[in-house]
GROMACS .gro file of C-alpha atoms in nm:
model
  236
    1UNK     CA    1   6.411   1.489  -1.362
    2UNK     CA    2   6.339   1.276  -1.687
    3UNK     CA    3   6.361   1.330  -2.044
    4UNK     CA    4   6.473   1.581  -2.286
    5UNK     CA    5   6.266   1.827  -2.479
    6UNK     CA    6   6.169   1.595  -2.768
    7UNK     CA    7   6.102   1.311  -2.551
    8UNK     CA    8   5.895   1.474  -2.363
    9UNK     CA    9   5.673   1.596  -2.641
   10UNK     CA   10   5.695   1.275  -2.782
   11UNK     CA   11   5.536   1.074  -2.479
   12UNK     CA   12   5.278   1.349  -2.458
   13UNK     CA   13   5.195   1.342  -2.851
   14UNK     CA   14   5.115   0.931  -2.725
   15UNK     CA   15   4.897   0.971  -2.474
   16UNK     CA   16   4.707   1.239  -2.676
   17UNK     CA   17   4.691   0.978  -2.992
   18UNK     CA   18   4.660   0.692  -2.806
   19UNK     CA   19   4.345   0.479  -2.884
   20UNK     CA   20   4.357   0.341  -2.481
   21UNK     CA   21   4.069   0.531  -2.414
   22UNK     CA   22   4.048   0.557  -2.061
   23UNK     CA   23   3.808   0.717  -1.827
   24UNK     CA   24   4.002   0.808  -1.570
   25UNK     CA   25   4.071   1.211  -1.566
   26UNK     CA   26   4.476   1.188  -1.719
   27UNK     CA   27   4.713   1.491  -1.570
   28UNK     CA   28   5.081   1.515  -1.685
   29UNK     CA   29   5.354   1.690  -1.502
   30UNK     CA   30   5.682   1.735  -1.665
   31UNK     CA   31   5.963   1.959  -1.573
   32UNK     CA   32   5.939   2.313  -1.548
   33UNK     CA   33   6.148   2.328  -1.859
   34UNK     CA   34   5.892   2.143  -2.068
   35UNK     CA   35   5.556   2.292  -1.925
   36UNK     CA   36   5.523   2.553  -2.227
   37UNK     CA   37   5.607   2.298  -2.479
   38UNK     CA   38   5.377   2.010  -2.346
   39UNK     CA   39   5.107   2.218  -2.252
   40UNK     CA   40   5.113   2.365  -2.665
   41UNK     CA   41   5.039   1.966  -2.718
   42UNK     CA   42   4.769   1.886  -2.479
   43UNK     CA   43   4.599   2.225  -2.564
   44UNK     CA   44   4.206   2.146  -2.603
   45UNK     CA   45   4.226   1.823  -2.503
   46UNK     CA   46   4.080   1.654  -2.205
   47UNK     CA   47   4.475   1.589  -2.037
   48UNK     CA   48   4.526   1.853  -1.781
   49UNK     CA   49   4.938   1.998  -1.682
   50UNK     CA   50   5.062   1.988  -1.356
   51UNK     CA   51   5.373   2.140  -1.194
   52UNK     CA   52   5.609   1.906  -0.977
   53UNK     CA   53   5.662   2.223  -0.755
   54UNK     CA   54   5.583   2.573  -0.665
   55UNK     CA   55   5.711   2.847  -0.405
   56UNK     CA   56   5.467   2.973  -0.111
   57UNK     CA   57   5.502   3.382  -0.282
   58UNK     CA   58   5.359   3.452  -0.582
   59UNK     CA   59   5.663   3.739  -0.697
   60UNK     CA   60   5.964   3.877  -0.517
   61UNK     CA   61   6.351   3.797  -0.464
   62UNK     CA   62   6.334   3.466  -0.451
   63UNK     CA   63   6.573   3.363  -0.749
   64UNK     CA   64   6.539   3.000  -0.858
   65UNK     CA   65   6.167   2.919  -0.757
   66UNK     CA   66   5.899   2.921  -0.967
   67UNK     CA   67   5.542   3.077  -0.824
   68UNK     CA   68   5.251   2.911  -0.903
   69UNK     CA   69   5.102   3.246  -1.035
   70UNK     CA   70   5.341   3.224  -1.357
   71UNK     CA   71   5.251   2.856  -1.361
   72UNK     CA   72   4.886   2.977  -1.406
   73UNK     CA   73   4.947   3.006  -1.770
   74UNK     CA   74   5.023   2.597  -1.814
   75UNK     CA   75   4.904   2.436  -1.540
   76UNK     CA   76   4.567   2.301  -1.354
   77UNK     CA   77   4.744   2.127  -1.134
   78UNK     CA   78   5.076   2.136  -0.924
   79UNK     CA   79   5.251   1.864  -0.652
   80UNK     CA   80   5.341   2.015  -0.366
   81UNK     CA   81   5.549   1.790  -0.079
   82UNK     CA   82   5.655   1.531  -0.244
   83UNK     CA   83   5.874   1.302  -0.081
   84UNK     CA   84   6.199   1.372  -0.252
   85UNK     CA   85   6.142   1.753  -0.189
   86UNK     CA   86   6.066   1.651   0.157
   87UNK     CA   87   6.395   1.460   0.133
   88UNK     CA   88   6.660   1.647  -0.067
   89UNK     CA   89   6.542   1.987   0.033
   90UNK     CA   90   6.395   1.925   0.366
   91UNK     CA   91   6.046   2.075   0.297
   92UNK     CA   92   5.883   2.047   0.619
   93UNK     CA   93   5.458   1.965   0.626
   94UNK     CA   94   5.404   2.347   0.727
   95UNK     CA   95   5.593   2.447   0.409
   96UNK     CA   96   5.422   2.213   0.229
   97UNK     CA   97   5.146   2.371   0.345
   98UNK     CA   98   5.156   2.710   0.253
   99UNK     CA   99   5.299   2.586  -0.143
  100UNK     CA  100   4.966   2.418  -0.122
  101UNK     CA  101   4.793   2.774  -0.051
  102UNK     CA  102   4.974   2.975  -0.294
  103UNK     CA  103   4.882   2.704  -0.544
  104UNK     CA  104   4.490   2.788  -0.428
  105UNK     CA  105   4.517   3.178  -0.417
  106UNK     CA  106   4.660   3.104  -0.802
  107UNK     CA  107   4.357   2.846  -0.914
  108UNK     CA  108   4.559   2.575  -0.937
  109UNK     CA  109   4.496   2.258  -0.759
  110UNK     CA  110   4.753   2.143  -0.529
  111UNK     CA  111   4.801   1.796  -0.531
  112UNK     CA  112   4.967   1.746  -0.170
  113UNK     CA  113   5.192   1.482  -0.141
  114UNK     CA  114   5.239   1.276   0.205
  115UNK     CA  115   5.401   0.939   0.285
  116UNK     CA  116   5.620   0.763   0.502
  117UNK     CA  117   5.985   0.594   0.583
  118UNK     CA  118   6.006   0.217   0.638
  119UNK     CA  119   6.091   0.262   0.999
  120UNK     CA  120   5.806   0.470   1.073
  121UNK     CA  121   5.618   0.172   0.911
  122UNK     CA  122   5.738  -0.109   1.102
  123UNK     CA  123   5.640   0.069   1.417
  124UNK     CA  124   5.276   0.102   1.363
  125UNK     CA  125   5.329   0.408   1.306
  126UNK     CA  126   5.244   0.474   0.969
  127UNK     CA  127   4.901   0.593   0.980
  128UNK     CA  128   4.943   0.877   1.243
  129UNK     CA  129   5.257   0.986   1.090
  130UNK     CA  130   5.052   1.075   0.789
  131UNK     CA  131   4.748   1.229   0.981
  132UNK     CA  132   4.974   1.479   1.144
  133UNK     CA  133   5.133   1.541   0.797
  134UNK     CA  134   4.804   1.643   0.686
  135UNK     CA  135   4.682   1.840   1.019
  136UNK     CA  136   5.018   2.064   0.953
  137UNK     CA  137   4.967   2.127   0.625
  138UNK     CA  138   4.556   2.247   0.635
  139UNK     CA  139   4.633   2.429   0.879
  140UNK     CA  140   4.792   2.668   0.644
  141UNK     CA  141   4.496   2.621   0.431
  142UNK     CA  142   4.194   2.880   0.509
  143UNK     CA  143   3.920   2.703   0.586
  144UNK     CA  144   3.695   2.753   0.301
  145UNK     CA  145   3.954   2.617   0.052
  146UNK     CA  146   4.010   2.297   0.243
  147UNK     CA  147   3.825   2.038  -0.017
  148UNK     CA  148   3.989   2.160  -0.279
  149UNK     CA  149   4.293   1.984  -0.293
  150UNK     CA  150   4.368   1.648  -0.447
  151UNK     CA  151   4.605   1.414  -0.185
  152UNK     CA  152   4.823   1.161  -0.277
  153UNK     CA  153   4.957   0.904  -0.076
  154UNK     CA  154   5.315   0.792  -0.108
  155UNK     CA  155   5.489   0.571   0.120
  156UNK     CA  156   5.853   0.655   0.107
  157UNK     CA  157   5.950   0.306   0.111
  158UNK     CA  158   5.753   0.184  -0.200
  159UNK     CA  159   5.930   0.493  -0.415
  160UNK     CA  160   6.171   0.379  -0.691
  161UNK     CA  161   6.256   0.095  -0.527
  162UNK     CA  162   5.973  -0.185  -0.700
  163UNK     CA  163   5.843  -0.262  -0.293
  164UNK     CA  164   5.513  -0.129  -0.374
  165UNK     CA  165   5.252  -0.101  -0.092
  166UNK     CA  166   4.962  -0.415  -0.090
  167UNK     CA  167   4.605  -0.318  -0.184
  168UNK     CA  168   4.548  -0.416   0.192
  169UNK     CA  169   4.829  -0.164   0.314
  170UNK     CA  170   4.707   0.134   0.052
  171UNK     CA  171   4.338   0.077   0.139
  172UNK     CA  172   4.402   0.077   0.528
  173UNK     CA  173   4.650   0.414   0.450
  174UNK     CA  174   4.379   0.576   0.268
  175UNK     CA  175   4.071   0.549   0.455
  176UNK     CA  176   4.324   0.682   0.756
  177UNK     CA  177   4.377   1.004   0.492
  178UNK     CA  178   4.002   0.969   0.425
  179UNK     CA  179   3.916   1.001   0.801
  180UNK     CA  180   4.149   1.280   0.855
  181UNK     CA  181   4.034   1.492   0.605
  182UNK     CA  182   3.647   1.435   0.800
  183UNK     CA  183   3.820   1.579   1.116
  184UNK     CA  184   3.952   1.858   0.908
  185UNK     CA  185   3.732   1.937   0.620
  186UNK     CA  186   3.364   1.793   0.738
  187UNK     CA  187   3.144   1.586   0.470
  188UNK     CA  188   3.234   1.727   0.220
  189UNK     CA  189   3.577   1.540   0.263
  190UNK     CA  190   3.412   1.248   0.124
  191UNK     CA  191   3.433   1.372  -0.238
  192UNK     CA  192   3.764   1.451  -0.192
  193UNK     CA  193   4.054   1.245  -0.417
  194UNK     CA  194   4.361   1.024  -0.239
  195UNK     CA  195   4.531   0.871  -0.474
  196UNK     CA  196   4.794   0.664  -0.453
  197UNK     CA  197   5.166   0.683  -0.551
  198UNK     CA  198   5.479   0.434  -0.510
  199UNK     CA  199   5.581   0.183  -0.807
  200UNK     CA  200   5.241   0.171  -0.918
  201UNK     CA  201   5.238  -0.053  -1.267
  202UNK     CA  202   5.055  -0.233  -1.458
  203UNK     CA  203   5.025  -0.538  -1.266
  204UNK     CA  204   4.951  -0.403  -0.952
  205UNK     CA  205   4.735  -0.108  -1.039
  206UNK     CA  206   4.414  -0.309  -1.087
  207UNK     CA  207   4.401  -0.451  -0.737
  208UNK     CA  208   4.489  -0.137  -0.570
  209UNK     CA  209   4.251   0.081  -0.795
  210UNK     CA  210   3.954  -0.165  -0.660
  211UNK     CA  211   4.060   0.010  -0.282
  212UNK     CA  212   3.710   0.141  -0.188
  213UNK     CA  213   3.901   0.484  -0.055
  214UNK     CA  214   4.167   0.521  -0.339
  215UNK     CA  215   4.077   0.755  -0.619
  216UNK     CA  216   4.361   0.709  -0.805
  217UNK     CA  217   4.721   0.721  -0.860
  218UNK     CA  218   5.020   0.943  -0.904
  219UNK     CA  219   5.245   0.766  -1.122
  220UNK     CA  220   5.649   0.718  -1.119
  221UNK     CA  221   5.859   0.572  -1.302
  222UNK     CA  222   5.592   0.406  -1.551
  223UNK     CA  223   5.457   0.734  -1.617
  224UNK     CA  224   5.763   0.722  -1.859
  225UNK     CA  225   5.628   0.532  -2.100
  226UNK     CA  226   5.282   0.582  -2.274
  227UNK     CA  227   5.204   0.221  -2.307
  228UNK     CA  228   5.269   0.185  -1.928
  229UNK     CA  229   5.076   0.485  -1.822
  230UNK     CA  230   4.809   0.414  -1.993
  231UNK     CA  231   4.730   0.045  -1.912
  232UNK     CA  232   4.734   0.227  -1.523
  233UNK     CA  233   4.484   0.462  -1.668
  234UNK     CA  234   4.268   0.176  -1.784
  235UNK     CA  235   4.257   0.032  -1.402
  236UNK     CA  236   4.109   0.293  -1.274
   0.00000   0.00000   0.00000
């Protein structure tokens, strides 16, 4: 919940004219409020638009949610689960879950979004926490659309607060997802992204980009900035 209108055109108009050619595949997602208006900038260009939510129906009585079906007209992509959903409106995996269908019914690529607390962390916990965040959300997922979403990995802990995870600890998290998504999805799991989110920057995103199982990243706060953005763009 950054940025007004103008700024948000203005750090899209960057990244489009930046000469920090990067090739890493670039998706934006700004607030609902600016998806028309961004989306008019990136038009024909290689940047894709992503959502930072959805609801599970595509019409009906449900006043204040946004289906991905009108987000069709903007957006490639859309996050689904994220942490602070999970957190402020206590969006449970199986909810996650079907957003992540509706998103696929739609055409858009979910981008599902699954991480941990601290406690959980210091208990050993961590990577089974995540695995059965994942088994409850596919298993709204039929089974022929299973590869098709993107998931990103963001420990709770490591979001907004500048404790991001080690390349050990986001390595040894994603080949968990990585093995997961074998169990659920076969093979073909293999070509399947994990990226990871949780004050990634500039310094740290070259070490964990060299991860063999992480694909990429889903960027906080330094997606704020173009110049920021960008030089994590370059890493991967």
């Amino acid at each position: 919940m950054n940025l007004n209108r103008s700024e948000a055109i203005d750090l899209a108009t960057q990244i489009l004219e930046s000469d920090d050619v990067s090739t890493a595949e670039l998706v934006v997602c700004p607030s609902f409020v600016w998806l028309e208006s961004v989306s008019r900038i990136l038009a024909g260009s290689t940047i894709g638009v992503g959502a930072q939510d959805c609801w599970t129906e595509q019409s009906g009585a449900y006043t204040g949610q946004v289906s991905a079906d009108m987000l069709g007209s903007f957006c490639q992509y859309v996050l689904v689960g994220h942490s602070e959903r999970r957190r402020d409106a206590g969006e449970t995996s199986a909810l996650v879950g079907q957003k992540a269908r509706a998103a696929l019914d739609a055409e858009i690529t979910p981008i599902i979004c699954v991480g941990e607390l601290l406690e959980t962390r210091s208990k050993g916990d961590a990577v089974s926490f995540v695995a059965e965040q994942l088994r409850t959300a596919f298993a709204e997922i039929p089974e022929d659309l299973t590869t098709r979403p993107v998931v990103a990995y963001e420990p709770i802990w490591a979001i907004g607060t500048g404790m991001a995870a080690s390349a050990h600890d986001a390595q040894e998290m994603a080949r968990g997802i990585r093995t997961e998504l074998r169990a659920l999805c076969g093979e073909s799991a293999d070509s399947m992204r994990v990226l990871y989110g949780g004050s990634v920057n500039e310094e740290n995103a070259g070490s964990i980009a060299s991860s063999a199982d992480v694909d990429g990243f889903l960027v906080g706060g330094a997606s704020l900035a173009a110049s920021s953005f960008l030089a994590i763009a370059q890493a991967c």
